[in-house]
Coordinates of C-alpha atoms in Angstrom, one line a residue:
X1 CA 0.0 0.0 0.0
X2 CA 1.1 3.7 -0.6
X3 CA 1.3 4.6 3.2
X4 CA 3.8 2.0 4.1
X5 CA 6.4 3.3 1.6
X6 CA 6.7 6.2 3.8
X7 CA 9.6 5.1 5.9
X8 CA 10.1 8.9 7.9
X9 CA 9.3 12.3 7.7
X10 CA 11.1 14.6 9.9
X11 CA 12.3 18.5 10.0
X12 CA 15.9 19.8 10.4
X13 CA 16.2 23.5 11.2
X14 CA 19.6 25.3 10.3
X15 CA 22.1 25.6 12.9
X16 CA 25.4 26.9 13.1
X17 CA 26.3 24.3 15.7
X18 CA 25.3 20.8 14.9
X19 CA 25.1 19.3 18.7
X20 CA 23.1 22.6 20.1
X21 CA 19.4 23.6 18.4
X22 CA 19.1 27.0 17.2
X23 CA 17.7 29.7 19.0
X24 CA 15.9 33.1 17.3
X25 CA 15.0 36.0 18.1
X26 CA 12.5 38.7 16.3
X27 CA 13.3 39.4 12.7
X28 CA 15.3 36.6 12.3
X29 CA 15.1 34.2 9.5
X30 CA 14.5 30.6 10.3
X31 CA 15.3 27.9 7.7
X32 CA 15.7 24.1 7.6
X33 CA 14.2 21.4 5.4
X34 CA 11.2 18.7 5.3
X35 CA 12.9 15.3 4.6
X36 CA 11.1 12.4 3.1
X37 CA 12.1 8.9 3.4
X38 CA 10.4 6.6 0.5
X39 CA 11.1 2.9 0.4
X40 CA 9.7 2.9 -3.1
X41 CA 7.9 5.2 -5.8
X42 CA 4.6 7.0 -3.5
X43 CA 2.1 9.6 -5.4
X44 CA 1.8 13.0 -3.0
X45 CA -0.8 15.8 -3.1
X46 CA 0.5 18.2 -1.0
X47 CA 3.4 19.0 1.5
X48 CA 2.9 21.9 3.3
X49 CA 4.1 24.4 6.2
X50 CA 2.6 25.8 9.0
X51 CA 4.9 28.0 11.6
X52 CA 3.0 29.4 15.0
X53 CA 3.5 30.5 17.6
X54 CA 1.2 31.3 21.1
X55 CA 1.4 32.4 24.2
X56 CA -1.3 30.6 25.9
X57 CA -2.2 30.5 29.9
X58 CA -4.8 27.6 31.4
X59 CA -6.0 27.0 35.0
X60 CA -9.0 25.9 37.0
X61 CA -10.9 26.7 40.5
X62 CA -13.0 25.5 42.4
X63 CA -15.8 27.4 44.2
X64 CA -18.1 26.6 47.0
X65 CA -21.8 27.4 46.3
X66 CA -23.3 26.1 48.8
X67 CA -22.8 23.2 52.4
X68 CA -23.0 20.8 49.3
X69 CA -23.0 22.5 46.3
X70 CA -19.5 23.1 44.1
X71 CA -18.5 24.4 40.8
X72 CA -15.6 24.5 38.4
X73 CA -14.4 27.5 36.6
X74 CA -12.1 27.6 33.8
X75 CA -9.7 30.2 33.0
X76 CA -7.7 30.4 30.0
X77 CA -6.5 32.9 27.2
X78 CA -3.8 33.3 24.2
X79 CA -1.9 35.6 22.7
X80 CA -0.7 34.9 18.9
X81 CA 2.7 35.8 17.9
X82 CA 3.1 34.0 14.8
X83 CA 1.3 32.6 12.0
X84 CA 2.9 31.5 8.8
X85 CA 2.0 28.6 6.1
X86 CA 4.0 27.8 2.9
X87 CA 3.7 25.4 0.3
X88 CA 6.9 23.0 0.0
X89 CA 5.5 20.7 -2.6
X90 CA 1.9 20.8 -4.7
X91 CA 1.5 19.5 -8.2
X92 CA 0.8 22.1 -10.9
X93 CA -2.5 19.8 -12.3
X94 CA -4.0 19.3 -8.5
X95 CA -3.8 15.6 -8.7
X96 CA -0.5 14.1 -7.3
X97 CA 3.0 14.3 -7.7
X98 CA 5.3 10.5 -8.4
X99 CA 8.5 10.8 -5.8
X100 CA 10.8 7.7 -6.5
X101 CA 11.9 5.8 -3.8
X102 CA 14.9 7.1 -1.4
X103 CA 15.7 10.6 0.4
X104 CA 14.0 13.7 -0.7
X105 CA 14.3 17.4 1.1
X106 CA 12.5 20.1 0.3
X107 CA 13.9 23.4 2.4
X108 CA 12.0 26.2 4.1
X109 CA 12.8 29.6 5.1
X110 CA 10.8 32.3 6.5
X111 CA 11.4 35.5 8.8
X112 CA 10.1 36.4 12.3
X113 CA 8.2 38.9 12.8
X114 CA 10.3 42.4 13.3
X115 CA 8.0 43.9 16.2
X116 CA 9.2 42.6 19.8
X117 CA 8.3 38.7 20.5
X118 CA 8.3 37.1 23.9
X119 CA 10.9 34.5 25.0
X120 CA 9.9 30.9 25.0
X121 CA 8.7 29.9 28.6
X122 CA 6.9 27.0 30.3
X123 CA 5.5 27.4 33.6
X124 CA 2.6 25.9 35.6
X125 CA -0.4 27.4 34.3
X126 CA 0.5 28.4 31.2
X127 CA 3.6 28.8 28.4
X128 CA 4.9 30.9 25.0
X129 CA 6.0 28.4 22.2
X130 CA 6.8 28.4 18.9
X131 CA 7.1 25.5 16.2
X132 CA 7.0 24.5 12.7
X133 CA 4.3 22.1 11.6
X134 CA 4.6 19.9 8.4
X135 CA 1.3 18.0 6.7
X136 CA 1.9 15.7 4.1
X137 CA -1.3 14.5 1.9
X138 CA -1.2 11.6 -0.1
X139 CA -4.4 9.7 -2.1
X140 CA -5.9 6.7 -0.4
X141 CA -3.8 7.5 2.8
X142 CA -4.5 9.5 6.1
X143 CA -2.4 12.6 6.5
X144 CA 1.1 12.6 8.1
X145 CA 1.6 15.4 10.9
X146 CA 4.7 16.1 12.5
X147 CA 5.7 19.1 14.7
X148 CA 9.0 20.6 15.8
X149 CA 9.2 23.6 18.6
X150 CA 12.1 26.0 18.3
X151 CA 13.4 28.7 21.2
X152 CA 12.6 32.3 20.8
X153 CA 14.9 34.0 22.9
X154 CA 14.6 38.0 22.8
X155 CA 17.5 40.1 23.6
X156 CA 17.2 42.5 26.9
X157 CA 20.4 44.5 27.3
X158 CA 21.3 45.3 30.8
X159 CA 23.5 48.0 28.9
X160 CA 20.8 50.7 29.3
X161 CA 20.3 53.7 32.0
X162 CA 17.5 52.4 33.0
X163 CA 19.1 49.0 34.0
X164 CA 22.2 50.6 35.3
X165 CA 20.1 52.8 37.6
X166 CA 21.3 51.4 41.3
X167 CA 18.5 50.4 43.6
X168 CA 18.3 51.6 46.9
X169 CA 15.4 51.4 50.0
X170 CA 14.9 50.9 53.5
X171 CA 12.3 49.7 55.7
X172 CA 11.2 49.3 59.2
X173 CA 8.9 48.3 61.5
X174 CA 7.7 47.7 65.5
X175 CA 8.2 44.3 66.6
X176 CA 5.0 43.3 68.8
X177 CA 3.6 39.5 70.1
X178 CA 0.1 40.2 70.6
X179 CA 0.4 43.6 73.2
X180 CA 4.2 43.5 74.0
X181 CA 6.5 45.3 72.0
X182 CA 9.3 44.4 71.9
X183 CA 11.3 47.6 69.9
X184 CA 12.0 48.3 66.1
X185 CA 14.4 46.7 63.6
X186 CA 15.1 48.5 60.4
X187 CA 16.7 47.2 57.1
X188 CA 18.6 49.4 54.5
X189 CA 20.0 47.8 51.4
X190 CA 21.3 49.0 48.2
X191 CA 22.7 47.4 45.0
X192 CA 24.6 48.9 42.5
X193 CA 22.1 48.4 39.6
X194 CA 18.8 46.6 38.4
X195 CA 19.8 44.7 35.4
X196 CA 21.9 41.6 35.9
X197 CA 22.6 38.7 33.9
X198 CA 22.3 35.0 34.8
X199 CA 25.4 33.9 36.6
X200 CA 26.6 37.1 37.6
X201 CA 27.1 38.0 41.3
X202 CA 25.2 40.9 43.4
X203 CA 27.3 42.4 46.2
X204 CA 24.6 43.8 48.4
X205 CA 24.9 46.5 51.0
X206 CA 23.0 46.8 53.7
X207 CA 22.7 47.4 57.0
X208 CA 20.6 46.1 59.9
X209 CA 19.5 48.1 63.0
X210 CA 17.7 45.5 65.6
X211 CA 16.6 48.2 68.3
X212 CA 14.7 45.3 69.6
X213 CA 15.5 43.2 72.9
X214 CA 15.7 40.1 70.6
X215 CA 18.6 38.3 68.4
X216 CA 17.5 38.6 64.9
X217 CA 18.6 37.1 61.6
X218 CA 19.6 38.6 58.2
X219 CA 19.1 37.0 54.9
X220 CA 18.4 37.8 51.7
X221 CA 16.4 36.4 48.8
X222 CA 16.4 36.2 44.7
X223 CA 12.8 35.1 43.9
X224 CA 10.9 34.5 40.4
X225 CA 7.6 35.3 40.1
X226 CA 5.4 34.1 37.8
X227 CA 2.4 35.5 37.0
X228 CA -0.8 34.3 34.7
X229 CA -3.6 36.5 33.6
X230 CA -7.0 35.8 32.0
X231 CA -10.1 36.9 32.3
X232 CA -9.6 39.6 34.3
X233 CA -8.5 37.3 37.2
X234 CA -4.3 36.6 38.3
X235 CA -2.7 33.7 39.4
X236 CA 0.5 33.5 40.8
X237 CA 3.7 31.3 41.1
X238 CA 6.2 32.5 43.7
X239 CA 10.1 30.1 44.4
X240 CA 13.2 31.0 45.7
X241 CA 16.1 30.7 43.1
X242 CA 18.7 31.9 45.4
X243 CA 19.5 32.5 49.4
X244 CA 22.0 34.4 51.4
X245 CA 22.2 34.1 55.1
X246 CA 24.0 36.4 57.5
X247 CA 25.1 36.7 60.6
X248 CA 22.9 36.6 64.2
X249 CA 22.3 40.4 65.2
X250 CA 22.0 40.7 69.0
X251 CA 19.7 43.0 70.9
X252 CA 20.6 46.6 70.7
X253 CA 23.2 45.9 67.7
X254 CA 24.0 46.9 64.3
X255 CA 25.0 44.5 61.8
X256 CA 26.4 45.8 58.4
X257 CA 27.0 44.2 55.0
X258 CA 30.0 45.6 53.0
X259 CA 29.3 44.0 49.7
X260 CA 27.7 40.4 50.5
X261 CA 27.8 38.4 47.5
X262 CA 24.6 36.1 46.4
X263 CA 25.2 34.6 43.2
X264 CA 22.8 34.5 40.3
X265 CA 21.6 30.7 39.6
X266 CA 20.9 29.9 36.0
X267 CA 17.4 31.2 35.0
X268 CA 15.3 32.5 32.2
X269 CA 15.4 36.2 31.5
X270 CA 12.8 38.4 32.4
X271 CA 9.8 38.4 30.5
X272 CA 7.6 42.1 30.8
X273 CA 6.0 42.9 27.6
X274 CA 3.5 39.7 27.4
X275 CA -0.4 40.5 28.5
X276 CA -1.3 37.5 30.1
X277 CA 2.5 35.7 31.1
X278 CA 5.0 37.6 33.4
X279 CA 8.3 36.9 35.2
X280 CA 9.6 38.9 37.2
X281 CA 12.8 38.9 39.3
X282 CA 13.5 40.5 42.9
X283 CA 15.9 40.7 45.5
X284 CA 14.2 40.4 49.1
X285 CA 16.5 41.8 51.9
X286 CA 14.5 40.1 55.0
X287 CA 15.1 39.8 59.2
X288 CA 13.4 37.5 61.0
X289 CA 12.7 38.2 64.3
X290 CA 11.4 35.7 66.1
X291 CA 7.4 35.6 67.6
X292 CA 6.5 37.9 65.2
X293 CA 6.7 38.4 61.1
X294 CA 9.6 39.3 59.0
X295 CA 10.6 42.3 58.1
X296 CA 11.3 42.2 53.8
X297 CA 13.1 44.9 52.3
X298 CA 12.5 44.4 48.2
X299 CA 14.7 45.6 45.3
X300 CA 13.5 44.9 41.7
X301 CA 15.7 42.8 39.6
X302 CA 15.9 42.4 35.4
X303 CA 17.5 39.2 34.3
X304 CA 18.9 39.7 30.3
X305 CA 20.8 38.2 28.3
X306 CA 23.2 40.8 27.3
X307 CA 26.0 41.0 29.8
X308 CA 27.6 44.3 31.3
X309 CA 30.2 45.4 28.1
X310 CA 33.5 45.8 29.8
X311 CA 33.4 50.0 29.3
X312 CA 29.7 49.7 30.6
X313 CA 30.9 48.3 33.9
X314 CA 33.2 51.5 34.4
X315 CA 30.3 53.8 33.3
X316 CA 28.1 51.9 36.2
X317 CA 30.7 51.9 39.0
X318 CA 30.8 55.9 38.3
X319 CA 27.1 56.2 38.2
X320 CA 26.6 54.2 41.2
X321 CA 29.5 56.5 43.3
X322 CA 27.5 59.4 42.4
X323 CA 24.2 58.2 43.7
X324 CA 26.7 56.7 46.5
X325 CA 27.5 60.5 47.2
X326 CA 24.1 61.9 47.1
X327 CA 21.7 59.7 48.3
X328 CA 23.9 56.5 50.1
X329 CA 25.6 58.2 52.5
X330 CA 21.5 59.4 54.1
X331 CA 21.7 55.8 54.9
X332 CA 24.9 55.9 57.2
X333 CA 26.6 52.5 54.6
X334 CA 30.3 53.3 53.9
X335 CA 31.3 52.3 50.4
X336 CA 35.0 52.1 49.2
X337 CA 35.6 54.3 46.0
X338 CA 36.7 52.5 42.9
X339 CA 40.0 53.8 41.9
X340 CA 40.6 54.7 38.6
X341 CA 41.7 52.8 35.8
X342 CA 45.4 51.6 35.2
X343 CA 47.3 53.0 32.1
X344 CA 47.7 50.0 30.5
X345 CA 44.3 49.5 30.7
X346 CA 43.5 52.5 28.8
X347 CA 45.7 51.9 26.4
X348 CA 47.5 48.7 25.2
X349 CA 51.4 48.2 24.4
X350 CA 51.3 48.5 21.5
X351 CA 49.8 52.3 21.0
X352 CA 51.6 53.5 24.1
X353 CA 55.4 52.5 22.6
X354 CA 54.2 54.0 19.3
X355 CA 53.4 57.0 20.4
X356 CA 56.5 57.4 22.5
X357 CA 58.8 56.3 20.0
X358 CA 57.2 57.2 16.7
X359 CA 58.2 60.6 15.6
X360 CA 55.6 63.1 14.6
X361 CA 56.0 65.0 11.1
X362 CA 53.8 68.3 10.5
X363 CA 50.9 66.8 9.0
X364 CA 49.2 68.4 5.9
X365 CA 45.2 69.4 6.8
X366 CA 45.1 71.0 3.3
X367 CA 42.8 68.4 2.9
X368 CA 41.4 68.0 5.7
X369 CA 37.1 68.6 4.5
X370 CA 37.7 66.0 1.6
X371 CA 38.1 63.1 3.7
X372 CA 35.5 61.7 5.7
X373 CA 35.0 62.6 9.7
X374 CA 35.5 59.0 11.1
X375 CA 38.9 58.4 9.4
X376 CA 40.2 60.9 12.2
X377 CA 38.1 59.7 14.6
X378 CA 39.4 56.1 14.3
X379 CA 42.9 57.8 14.0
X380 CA 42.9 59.3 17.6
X381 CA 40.9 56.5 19.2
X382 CA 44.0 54.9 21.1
X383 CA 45.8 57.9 21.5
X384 CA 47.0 57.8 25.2
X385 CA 45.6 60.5 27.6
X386 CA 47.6 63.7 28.3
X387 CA 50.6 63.3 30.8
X388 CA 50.1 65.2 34.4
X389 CA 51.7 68.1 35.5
X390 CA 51.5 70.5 38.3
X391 CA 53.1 73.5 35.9
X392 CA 50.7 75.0 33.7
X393 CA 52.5 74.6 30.5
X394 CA 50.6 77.5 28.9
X395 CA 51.5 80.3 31.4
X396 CA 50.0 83.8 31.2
X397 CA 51.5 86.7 30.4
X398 CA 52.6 88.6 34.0
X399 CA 50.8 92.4 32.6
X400 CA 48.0 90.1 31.9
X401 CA 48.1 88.8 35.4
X402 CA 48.1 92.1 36.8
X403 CA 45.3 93.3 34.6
X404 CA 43.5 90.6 35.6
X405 CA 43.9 91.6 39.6
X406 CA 43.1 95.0 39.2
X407 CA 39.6 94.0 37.7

């Protein structure tokens, strides 16, 4: 019979890297190719293409309407993000196209969307995925499906003010079983900026203030939080990704975190622009006191999955020491100053024994407006930065001093 000729049908996407599977993002064209495995001559209708992709969220509840009387309610919505078909193979008559027997491909290609998608994601109650599905129709046979999911990743680049921006707070509260109090405890925390990047590490400063006359305990907290909406109605999935604990704080102490490192586990970046699936990231800067409930100090994080460029970082450290000077030092947290860059690091070997030992001819700007601005940009782009000196090496003229202290 015609069906059992069909030995496989699979889809192979395009990858740069053979052992890993490709990952996209928006605007990006993905490509591959359908392959048919015939054991001998089959006739074929059609061979077509369908790529999707949804965000869709599911749950149920139930509600008491009564001593004996319960219902179920459904919740569910979707999002679509992409919907494609093509047409690998269809005879020009409408009947059926003969394929002799062995390996036959028949490749694909077609671009993503250019307006923002949302990363791939599965969660509890609902998920974002995207795949290519292949139909095959053949006479006197039922039709061959087959589906292959690939990961949408889209870019978020820590790299931005917005991300760079450090995070600051503080918090307190009166410790109290039932009518006693027992005094206040206060939390103040700060990190040096929102954006962070899976692996990285968050030195956190902060400072505890127990005022009360009981030990307390420090920790601190990265949390994901997942959150599902439809209909009107949210549903929430809260876990711990990563802890810090300090140490015990005595009554009437101060305890004081220069920098405590808690390490970013590997996660999934944030996800923010999808209407009914959200994850969000936060650092939780807690005390428990015991008898009562813990105090929680929270600083909003953004996972990417750009890193911090190199010249970034050193526009972030100065960024952060200028809200350090301004706002940090309200909250009584000392914070060492970041020195400032080595030569070397400025400029590499190479340029700095070239421009000491390279003489330096008069140089002919006759031409200077023929010749395109970023040729001397590029050409003073590793030029070393101007030696120090405490004599002013353009000195004023001294009647032009005097002028000047008569005015």
């Amino acid at each position: 019979m015609i069906f059992d000729k069909l030995k496989r049908l699979y889809i192979v996407f395009d990858s740069p890297e053979i052992d890993s599977p490709p990952v996209f993002s928006s605007g990006d064209v993905v490509s591959g190719k359908v392959v048919l495995n015939l054991s001998g001559e089959s006739k074929v209708q059609s061979l077509k293409l369908h790529a999707e992709g949804f965000a869709k969220v599911h749950w149920t509840e139930s509600r008491s309407a009564g001593s004996s009387t319960a219902y179920t309610q459904n919740y569910s919505d979707e999002v679509e993000y992409l919907n494609r078909r093509e047409v690998l193979l269809q005879a020009d008559n409408g009947e059926h196209t003969l394929l002799s027997a062995g390996r036959h491909e028949f490749p694909f290609s077609f671009q993503l969307p250019e307006e923002t998608l949302v990363t791939s994601f599965e969660g509890k109650h609902g998920s974002i995925r995207y795949w290519v599905k292949v139909k095959l129709h053949r006479p006197w046979a039922t039709v061959r499906k087959i589906k292959k999911e690939f990961t949408v990743i889209e870019p978020i680049d820590i790299n931005t003010p917005a991300l760079l921006a450090p995070q600051a707070g503080t918090k307190d509260k009166m410790a109290r079983v039932w009518y006693r109090n027992f005094g206040q405890v206060s939390i103040t925390a700060k990190i040096d900026r929102k954006g962070y990047t899976p692996g990285e590490v968050i030195p956190v400063f902060a400072e505890f203030d127990n005022a009360t006359s009981r030990s307390v305990v420090p920790k601190a907290y990265i949390t994901q939080t997942q959150t599902f909406i439809a209909r009107g109605t949210m549903k929430q999935k809260q876990a711990v990704v990563a802890t810090l604990s300090g140490d015990v704080v005595g009554a009437q102490r101060r305890e004081t975190w220069h920098g405590r490192a808690i390490k970013i586990p590997p996660v999934g970046p944030s996800i923010l622009q999808c209407r009914i699936i959200k994850v969000e990231y936060m650092l939780r800067v807690c005390v428990d006191v015991p008898g009562t409930s813990k105090l929680c100090l929270e600083l909003p994080l953004v996972m990417g999955t750009i890193p911090l460029h190199p010249f970034g970082s050193r526009t972030s450290s100065v960024s952060s020491q200028y809200s350090v000077n301004l706002e940090w030092l309200r909250m009584a947290i000392p914070e060492q100053p970041e020195p400032p860059p080595d030569y070397s690091s400025v400029v590499t070997d190479e340029e700095a024994e070239r421009n000491i030992t390279a003489p330096h001819p008069e140089e002919d700007l006759s031409g200077i407006m023929e010749h395109p601005l970023r040729a001397f940009v590029q050409e003073f782009r590793f030029r070393p930065p101007p030696v120090y000196c405490e004599i002013d090496p353009n000195p004023q003229p001294l009647n032009m001093r005097r002028r000047c202290m008569t005015c």
